[in-house]
XYZ file of C-alpha atoms in Angstrom:
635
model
C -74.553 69.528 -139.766
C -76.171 71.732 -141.872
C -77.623 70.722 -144.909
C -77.082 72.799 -148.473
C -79.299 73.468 -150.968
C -77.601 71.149 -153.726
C -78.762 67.652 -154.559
C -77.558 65.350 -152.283
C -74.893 62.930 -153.790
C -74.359 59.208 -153.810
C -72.081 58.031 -150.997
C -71.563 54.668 -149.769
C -70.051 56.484 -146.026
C -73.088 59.260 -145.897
C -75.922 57.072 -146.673
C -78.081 56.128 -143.699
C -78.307 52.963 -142.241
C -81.332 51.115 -142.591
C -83.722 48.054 -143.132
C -83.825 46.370 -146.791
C -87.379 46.823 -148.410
C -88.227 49.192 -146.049
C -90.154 52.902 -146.534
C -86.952 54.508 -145.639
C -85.077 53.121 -148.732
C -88.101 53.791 -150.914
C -87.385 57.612 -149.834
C -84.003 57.452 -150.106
C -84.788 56.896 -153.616
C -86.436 60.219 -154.380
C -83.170 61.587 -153.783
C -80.518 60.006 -155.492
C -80.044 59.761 -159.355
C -78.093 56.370 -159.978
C -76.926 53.789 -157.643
C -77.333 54.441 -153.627
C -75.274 51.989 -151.960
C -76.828 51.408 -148.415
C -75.733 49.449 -145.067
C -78.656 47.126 -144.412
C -79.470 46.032 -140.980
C -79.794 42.406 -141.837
C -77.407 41.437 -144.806
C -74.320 43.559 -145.031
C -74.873 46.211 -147.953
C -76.788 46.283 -151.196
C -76.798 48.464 -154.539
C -80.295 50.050 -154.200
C -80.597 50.944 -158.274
C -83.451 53.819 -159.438
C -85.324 53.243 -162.516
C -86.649 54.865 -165.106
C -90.010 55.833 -163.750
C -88.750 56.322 -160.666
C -85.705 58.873 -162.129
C -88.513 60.299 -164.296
C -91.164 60.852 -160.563
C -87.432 62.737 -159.376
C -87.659 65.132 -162.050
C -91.329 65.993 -161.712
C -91.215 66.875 -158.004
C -87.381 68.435 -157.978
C -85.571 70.641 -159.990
C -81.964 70.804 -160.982
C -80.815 72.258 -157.682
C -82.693 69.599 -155.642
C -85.525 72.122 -154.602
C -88.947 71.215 -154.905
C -90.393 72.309 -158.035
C -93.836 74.283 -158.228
C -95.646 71.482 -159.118
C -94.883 69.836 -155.517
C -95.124 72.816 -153.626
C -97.106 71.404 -150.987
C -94.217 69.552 -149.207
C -95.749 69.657 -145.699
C -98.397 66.426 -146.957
C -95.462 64.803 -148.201
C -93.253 65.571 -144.864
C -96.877 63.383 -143.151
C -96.672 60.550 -145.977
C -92.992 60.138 -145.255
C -93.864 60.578 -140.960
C -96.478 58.197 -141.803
C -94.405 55.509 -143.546
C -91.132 56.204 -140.272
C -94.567 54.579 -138.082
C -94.919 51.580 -140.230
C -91.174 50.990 -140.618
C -90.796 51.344 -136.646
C -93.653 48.792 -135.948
C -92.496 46.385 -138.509
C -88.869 46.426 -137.935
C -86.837 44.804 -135.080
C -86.944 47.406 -132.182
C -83.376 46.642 -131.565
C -81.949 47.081 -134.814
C -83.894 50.392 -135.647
C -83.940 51.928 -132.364
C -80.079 52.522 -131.992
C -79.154 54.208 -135.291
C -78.010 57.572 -134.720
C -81.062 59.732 -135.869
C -79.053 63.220 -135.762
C -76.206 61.905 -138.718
C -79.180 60.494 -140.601
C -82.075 62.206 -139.404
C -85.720 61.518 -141.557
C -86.669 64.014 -144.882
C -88.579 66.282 -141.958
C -86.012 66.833 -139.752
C -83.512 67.717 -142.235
C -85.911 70.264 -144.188
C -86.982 72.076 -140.527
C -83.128 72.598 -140.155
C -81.536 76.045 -140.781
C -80.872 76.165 -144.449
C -78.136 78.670 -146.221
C -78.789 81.188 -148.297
C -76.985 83.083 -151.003
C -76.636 85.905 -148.567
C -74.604 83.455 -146.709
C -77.072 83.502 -143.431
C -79.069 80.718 -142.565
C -82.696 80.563 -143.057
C -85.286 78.121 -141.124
C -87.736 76.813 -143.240
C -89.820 79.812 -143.275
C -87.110 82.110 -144.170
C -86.468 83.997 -140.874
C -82.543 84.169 -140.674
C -81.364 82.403 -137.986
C -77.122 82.372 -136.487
C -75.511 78.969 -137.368
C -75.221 76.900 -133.687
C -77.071 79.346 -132.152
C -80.338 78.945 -129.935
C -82.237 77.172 -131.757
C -79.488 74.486 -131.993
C -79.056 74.672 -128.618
C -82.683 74.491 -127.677
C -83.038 71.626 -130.512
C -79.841 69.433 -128.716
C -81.235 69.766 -125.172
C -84.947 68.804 -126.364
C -83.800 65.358 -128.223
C -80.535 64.869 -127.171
C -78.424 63.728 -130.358
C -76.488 60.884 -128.273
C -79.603 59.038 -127.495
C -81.680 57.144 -129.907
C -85.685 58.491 -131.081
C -87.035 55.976 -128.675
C -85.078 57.674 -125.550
C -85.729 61.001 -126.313
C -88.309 61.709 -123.988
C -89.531 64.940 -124.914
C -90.790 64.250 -128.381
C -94.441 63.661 -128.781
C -94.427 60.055 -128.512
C -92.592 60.145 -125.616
C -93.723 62.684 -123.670
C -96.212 60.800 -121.818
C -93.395 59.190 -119.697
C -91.589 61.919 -117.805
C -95.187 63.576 -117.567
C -95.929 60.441 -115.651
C -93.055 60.547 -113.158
C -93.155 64.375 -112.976
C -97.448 63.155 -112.072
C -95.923 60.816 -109.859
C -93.807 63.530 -107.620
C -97.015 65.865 -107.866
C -99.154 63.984 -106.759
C -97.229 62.776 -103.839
C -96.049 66.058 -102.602
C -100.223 67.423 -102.907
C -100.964 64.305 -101.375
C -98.843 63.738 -98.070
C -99.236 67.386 -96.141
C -103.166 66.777 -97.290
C -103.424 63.434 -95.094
C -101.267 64.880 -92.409
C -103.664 67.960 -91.539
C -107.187 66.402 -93.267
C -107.932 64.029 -91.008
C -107.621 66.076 -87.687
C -109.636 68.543 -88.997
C -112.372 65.746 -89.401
C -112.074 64.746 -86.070
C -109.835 61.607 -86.683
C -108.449 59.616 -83.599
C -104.789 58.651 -83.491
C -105.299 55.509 -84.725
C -107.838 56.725 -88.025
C -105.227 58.998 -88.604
C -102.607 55.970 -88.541
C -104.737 54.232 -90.666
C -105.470 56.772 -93.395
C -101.999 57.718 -93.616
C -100.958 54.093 -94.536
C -104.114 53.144 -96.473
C -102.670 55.370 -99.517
C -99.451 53.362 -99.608
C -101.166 49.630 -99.403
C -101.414 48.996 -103.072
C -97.570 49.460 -103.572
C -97.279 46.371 -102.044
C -99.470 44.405 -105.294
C -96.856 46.279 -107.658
C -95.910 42.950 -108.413
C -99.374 41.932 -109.487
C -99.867 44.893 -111.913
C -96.189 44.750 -113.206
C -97.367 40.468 -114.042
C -101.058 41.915 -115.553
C -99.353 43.991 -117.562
C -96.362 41.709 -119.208
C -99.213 39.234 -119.771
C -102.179 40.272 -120.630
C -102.743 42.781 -123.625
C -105.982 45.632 -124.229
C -106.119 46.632 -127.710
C -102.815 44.971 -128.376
C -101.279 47.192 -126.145
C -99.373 46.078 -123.020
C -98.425 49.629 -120.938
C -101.315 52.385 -122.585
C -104.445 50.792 -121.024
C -103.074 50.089 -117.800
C -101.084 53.948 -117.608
C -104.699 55.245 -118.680
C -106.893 53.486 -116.403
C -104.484 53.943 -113.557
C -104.897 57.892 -113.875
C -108.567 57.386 -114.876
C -108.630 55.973 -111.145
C -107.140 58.163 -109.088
C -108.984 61.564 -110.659
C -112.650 59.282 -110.329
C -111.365 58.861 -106.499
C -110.907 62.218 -105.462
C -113.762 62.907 -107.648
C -115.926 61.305 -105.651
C -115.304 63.352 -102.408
C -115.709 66.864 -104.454
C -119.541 65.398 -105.880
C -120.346 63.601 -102.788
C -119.090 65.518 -99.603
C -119.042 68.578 -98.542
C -115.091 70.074 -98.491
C -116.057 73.395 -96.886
C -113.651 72.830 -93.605
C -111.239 75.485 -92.239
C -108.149 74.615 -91.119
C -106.805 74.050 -87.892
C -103.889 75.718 -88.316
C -104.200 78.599 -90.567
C -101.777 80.424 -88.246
C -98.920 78.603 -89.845
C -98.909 81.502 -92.771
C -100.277 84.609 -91.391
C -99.756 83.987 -87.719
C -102.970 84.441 -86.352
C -104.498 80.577 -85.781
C -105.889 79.310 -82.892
C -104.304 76.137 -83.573
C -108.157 74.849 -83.406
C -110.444 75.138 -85.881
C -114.095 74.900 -86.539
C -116.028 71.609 -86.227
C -116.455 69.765 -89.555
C -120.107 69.992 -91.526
C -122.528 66.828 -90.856
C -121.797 66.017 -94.553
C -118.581 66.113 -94.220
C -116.433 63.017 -95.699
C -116.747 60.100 -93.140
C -113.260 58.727 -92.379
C -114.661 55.348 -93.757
C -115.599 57.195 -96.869
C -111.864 58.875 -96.791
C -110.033 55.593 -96.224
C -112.492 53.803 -99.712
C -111.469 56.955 -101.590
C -107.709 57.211 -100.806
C -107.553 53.057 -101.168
C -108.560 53.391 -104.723
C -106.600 56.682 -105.448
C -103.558 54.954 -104.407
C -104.810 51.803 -106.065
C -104.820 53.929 -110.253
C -101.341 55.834 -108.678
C -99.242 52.806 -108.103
C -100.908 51.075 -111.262
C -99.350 54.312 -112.856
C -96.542 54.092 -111.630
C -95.820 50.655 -112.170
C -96.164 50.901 -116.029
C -94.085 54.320 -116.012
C -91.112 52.179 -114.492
C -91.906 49.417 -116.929
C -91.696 51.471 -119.911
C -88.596 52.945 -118.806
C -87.211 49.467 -118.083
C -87.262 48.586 -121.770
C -86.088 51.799 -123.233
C -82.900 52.125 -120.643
C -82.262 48.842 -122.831
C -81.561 51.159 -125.974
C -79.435 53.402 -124.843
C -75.812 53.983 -125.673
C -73.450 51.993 -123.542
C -71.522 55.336 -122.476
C -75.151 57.319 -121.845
C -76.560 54.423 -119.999
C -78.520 55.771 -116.573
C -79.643 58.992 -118.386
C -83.045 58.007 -119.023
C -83.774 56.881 -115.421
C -82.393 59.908 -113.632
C -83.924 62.487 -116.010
C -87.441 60.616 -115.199
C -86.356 60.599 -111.521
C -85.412 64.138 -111.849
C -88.992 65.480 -113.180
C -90.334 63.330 -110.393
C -88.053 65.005 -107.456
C -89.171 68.351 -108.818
C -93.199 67.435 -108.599
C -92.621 66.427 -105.361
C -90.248 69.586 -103.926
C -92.545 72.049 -106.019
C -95.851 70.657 -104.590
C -95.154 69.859 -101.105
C -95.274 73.714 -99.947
C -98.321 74.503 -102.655
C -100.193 71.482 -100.752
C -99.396 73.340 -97.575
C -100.336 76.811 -98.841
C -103.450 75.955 -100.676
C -104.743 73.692 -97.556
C -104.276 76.240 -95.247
C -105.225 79.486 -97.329
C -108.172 77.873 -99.082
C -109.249 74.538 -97.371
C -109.088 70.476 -98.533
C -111.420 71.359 -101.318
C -108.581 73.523 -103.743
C -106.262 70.478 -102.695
C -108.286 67.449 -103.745
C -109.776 69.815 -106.831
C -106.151 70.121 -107.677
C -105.420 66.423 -107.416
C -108.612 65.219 -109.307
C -107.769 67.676 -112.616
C -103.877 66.560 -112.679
C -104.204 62.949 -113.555
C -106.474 63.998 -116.779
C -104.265 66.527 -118.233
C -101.738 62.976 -118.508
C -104.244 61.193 -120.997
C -104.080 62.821 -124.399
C -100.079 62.042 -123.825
C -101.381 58.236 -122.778
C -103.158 57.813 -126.031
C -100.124 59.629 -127.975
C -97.369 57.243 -126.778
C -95.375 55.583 -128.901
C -95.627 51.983 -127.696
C -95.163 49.123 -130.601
C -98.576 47.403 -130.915
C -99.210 43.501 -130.655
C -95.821 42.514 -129.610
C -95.096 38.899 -129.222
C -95.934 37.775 -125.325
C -94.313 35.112 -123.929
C -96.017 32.736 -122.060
C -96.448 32.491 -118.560
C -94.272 29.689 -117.790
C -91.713 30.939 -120.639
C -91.359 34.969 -118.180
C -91.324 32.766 -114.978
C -88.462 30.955 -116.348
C -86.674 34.178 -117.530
C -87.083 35.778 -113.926
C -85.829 33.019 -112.029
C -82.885 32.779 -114.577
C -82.812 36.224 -113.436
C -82.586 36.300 -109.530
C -80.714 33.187 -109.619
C -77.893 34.934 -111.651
C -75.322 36.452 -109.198
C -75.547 39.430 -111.324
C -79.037 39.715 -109.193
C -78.739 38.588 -106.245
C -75.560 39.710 -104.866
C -76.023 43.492 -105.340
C -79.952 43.039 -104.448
C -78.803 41.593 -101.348
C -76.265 44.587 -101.049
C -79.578 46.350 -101.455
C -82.017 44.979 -99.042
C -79.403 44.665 -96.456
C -77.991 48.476 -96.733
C -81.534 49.630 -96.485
C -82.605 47.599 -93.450
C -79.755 49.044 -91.799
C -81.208 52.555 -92.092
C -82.472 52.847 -88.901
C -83.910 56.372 -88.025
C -83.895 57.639 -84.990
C -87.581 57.187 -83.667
C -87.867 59.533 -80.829
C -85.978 62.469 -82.744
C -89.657 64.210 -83.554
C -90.836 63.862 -80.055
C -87.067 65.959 -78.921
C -87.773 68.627 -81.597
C -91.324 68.852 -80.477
C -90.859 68.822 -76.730
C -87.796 69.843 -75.694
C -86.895 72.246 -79.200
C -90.182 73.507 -78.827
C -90.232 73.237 -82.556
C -94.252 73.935 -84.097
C -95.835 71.909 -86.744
C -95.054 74.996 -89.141
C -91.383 74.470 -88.437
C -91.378 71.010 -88.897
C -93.571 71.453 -92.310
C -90.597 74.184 -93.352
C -87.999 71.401 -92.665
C -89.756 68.580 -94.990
C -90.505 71.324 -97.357
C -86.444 71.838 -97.652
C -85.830 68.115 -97.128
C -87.401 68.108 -100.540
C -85.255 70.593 -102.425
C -82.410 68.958 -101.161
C -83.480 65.073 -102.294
C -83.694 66.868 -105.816
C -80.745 68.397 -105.849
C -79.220 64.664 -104.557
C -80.799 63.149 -107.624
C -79.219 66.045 -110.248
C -76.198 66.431 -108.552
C -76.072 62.331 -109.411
C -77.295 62.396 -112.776
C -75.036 65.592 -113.540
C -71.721 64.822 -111.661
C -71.594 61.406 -110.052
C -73.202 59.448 -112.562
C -69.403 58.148 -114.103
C -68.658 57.009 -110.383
C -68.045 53.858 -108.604
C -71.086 52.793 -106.940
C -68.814 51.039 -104.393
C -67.307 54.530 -103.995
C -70.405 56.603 -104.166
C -71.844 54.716 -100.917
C -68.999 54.990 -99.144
C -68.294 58.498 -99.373
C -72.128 59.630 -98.787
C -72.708 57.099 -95.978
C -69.691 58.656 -94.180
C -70.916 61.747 -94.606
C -74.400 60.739 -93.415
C -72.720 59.215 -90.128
C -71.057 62.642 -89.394
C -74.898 64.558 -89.404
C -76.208 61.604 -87.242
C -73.577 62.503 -84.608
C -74.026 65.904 -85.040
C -77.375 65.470 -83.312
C -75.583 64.801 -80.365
C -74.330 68.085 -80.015
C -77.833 69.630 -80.734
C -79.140 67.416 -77.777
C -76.367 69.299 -75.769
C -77.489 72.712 -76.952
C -73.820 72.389 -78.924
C -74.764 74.932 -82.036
C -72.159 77.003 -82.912
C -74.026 80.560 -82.423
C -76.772 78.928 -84.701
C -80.391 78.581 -83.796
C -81.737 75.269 -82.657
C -83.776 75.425 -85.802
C -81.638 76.335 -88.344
C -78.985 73.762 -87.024
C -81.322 71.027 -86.678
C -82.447 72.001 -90.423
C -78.706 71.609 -91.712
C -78.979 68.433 -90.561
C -82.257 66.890 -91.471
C -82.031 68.256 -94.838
C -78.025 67.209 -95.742
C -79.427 64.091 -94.901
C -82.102 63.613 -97.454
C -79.328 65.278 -99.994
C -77.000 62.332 -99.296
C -80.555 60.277 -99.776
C -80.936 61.503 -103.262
C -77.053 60.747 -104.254
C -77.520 57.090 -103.262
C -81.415 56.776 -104.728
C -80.400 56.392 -108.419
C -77.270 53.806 -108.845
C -79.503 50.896 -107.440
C -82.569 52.053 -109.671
C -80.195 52.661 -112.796
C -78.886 48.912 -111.540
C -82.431 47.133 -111.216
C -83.571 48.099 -114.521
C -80.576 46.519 -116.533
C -81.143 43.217 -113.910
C -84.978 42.789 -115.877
C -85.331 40.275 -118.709
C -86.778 40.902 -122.169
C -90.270 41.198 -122.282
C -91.149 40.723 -118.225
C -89.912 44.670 -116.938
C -93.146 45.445 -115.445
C -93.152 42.192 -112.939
C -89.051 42.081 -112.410
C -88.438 45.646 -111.827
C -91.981 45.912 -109.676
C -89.964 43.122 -107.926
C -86.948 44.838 -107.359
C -88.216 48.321 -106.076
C -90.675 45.747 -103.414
C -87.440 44.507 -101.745
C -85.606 47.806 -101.612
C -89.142 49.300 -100.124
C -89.682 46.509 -97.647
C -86.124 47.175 -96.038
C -87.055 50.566 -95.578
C -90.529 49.552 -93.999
C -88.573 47.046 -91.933
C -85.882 49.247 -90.919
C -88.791 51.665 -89.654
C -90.307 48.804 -87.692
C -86.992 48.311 -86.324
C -86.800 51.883 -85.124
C -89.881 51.793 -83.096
C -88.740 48.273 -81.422
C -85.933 50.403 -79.888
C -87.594 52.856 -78.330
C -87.647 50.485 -75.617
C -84.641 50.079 -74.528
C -84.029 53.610 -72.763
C -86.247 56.346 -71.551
C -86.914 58.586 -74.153
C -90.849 58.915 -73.654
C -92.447 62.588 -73.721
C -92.591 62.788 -69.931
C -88.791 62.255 -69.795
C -87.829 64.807 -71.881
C -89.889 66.800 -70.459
C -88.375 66.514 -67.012
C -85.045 67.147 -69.030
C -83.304 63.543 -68.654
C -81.736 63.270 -72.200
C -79.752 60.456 -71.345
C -81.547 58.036 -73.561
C -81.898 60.678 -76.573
C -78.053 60.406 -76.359
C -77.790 56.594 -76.147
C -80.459 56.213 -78.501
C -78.900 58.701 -81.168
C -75.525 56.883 -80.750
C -77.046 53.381 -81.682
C -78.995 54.214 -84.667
C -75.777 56.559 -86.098
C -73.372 53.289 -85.357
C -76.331 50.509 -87.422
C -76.586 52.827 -90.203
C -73.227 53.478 -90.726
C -72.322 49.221 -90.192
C -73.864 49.274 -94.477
C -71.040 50.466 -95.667
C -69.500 46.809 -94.263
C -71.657 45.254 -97.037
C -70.257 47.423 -99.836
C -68.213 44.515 -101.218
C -71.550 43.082 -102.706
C -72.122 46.060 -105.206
C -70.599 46.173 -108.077
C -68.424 49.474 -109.019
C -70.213 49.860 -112.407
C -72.778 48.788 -114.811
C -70.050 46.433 -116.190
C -69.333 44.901 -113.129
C -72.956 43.673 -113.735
C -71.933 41.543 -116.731
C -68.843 40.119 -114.946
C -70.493 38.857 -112.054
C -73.165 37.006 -114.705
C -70.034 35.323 -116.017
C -69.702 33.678 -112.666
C -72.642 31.576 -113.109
C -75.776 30.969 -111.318
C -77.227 29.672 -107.179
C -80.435 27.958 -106.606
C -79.298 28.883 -103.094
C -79.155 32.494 -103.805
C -82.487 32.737 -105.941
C -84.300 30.805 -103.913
C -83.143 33.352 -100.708
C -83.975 35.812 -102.914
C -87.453 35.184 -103.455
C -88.201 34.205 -99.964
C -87.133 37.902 -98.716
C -89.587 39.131 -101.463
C -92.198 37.360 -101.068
C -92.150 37.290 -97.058
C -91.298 41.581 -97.428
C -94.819 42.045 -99.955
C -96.928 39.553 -97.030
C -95.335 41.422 -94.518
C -96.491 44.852 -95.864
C -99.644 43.473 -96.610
C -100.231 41.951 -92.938
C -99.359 45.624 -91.326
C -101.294 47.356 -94.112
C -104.459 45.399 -93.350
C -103.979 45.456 -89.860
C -104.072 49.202 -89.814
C -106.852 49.321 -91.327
C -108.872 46.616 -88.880
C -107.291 46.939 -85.643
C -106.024 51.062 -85.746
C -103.862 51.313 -83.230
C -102.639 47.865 -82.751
């Protein structure tokens, strides 16, 4: 609503909500003559009364009409006092008591003078005096900004926020800059088949300590802050890594297939400098950029963790697939610039590009609004709270929906070799269908967060792992040259990338699910936990992949003497295992609620214990391949 000019009057219904003896009641005061009767967070209501001096401060500062009078015409260094004092009352007050009062009914002295104010002329006015139309843009603009239905604290666009969808939106960047770089880099260096193995899983090895830094993190403090320094020194990390090959190496290496763009490569290109980056010197530099990236990322989803805590029971979910969203988007948008810039420019643009992102983050880092020396439990105390956690059936049953439905998602491990060999498909072409498997997985997670997001999760994976089954069979009929007047390529894009759309539908109910599964003060270690087991059955269900390649003839040499018989076999079997997860369905709940009444049906030893053992044996199992790769290439 629109505040008027006029003095605001007493009312026990209008007045805001807030903490007894705090600043806000102290400028509450400056504008109310009498008694303000005000709801207090702790002990029911009490008559806040002014006195004399303070009545007597009211009418030096504001005249009749509630204005401020000439002598207080400098209202913006009052606006910063009363900012100032909203910083101390936040820190001192009980997070969950403050953070869920409805800050667009009783928004702070600032926010109500920089709304549009009415004039005689019966227009309205910002606070500068340009006339403005009442709900118009800037209302708009203002409502999708800081969305009135969330709390300050979720509101992830205001200045002490910001830092957290810049991270996940860092996050997405930095993975689509980063994946078509160690794709191409490497065999323009010279790389064997195994190096290239190596590097490309050497980036990924530190997601599997993400429960370390998630346990660092809830434990141990840096300038009483628990998230800031780690975020900070996470990006400081990865920008010092690729920092190092810019000062130390020399990037000046053509592409080898800078006929992807303009058509004219030779599909070879010109032999790499003698100071050129080592691959030894590649692997050290990628280890620790991926090292400060996960670090990152692990105290992004932390943060997260604890504010999805504050939101409003009907908006809960919102906060997780917006920061999902601007992550998606990084990772669509840069995925073809990667390409582009590698190929039109050489590595050196790429890993410039990569070194200067993470420091544009920082000044947001130091900006964010986390509460300073906050209570941490001990050790024992958080190890007690997550096994209380996992044991709960509220955890383990849908996790174990989780791990299982993933493992099941057995890909079809010969499909590149068909596309390559018997499609005839170029690494251009397959770039092109990644680069739209990306747009789609976005438009999976907003077609989610805008349209599904009220649905049954039960119902939601039922529905989209149909639907996947049907474009798993469908590459039966491309193996049969079945394509409906449509070229190989565009068919066998319709299906890759429908797939990763389904992908992006089913990527945010178990996220939105794992965050409300994390106990009070331990979010970085439990939801680091959580996001390990879902990864693992991904990592296993690859493994699984490769392990049938066995068990018909689908090898280069037999598709290229045309026997597709195992292609067919083979495509049949992996569309019949991943569609077997909907038979596990049962174990996930239909909503958020469902949560809270499995909790009600008590706790298993059994179950936590299981639970656990998958974990831990998933993060040694990663580990074991990880450093294996990087010892025995090849193996």
């Amino acid at each position: 609503s629109t505040p008027s000019n006029s003095t605001p009057q007493p009312s026990s219904s209008s007045a805001p909500p807030a903490a007894a003896g705090s600043s806000t009641i102290l400028r509450q005061r400056k504008f109310a003559l009498g008694t303000t009767t005000m709801a207090s967070t702790s002990a029911g209501t009490s008559d806040i009364k002014m006195d004399e001096s303070e009545a007597a401060a009211y009418t030096a500062d504001y005249d009749d009409n509630g204005s401020p009078s000439k002598s207080n015409e400098n209202d913006d260094d009052d606006d910063d006092d009363y900012e100032k004092n909203d910083e101390v009352f936040q820190d001192e007050a009980d997070a969950g008591s403050l953070e869920m009062q409805p800050l667009q009914k009783e928004g702070s002295l600032k926010q109500q003078q920089h709304q549009p104010q009415q004039g005689s002329d019966g227009l309205f006015h910002d606070r500068h005096g340009h006339p403005q139309q009442p709900g118009g843009l800037w209302s708009g603009l203002n409502d999708f900004l800081y969305p009135p239905n969330l709390p300050r604290s979720c509101q992830l666009l205001r200045k002490e926020n910001i830092a957290v969808p810049l991270c996940y939106l860092l996050v997405g960047l930095l993975q689509g800059l980063s994946s078509p770089l160690i794709n191409v880099f490497p065999i323009d260096l010279g790389a064997t088949e195994a190096q290239q193995t190596t590097l490309s899983s050497i980036k990924s090895l530190p997601a599997s300590f993400k429960l370390i830094f998630g346990f660092l993190s809830d434990n141990f403090s840096f300038f009483g802050y628990r998230r800031k320094p780690y975020m900070f020194a996470g990006w400081l990390l990865s920008s010092a890594a690729m920092m190092m090959l810019i000062l130390f190496t020399n990037l000046d290496i053509s592409s080898s297939d800078s006929g992807c763009f303009n058509g004219s490569g030779s599909g070879k290109g010109e032999d790499p400098p003698d100071d050129a980056p080592s691959i030894p010197l590649l692997a050290l530099c990628f280890l620790l950029f991926g090292t400060g990236y996960w670090l990152a990322d692990v105290m992004g989803d932390s943060i997260v963790a604890e504010k999805a805590k504050l939101e409003p029971a009907e908006h809960r979910g919102s906060i997780q697939s917006s920061c999902y969203s601007y992550r998606f988007f990084g990772l669509m948008a840069a995925a073809p610039l990667s390409t582009y810039m590698y190929t039109a420019f050489g590595p050196y643009s790429v890993i410039l590009f990569m070194s200067l992102l993470p420091l544009v983050i920082l000044p947001a880092i130091c900006m964010l609004g986390e509460v300073p020396n906050v209570e941490i439990k001990s050790t024992p105390e958080q190890c007690r709270e997550i096994w209380n956690t996992v044991s709960s059936r509220a955890c383990w049953q849908p996790m174990g929906f989780v791990f299982l439905y993933n493992i099941l998602q057995v890909s079809n491990g010969a499909w590149r070799e068909f596309q390559k060999t018997v499609l005839g498909f170029t690494s251009c072409q397959l770039n092109l269908i990644l680069i739209v498997a990306y747009v789609l997985l976005y438009l999976g997670i907003l077609s989610y967060k805008y349209y599904f997001i009220k649905y049954s999760w039960r119902h939601v994976y039922i529905s989209t792992s149909l639907l996947s089954g049907v474009f798993s069979v469908l590459q039966v009929l491309l193996i049969y040259g079945i394509t409906f007047g449509l070229s190989p390529f565009l068919f066998a894009l319709g299906d890759d990338v429908f797939t990763e759309f389904i992908g992006g539908i089913q990527f945010l109910p178990t996220t939105i699910m794992m965050v409300h599964l994390c106990p009070a003060g331990s979010e970085g270690a439990s939801y680091a936990m959580f996001t390990t087991v879902n990864n693992a059955a991904l990592n296993l269900a690859t493994a699984i992949s490769t392990h049938l390649l066995g068990i018909w003839d689908v090898s280069k040499e037999a598709l290229e003497d045309g026997d597709l018989t195992g292609m067919v076999n083979l495509t049949y079997l992996t569309s019949a295992i991943q569609l077997s997860g909907i038979l596990f369905v049962c174990l996930l709940p239909h909503t958020k609620d469902g949560l809270s009444e499995l909790e009600s049906k008590g706790k298993s030893d059994y179950g936590g214990f299981l639970f656990l053992t998958i974990t831990f044996l998933s993060i040694g199992y990663s580990i074991f391949v990880g450093v294996l790769n990087i010892i025995a290439p090849g193996w």
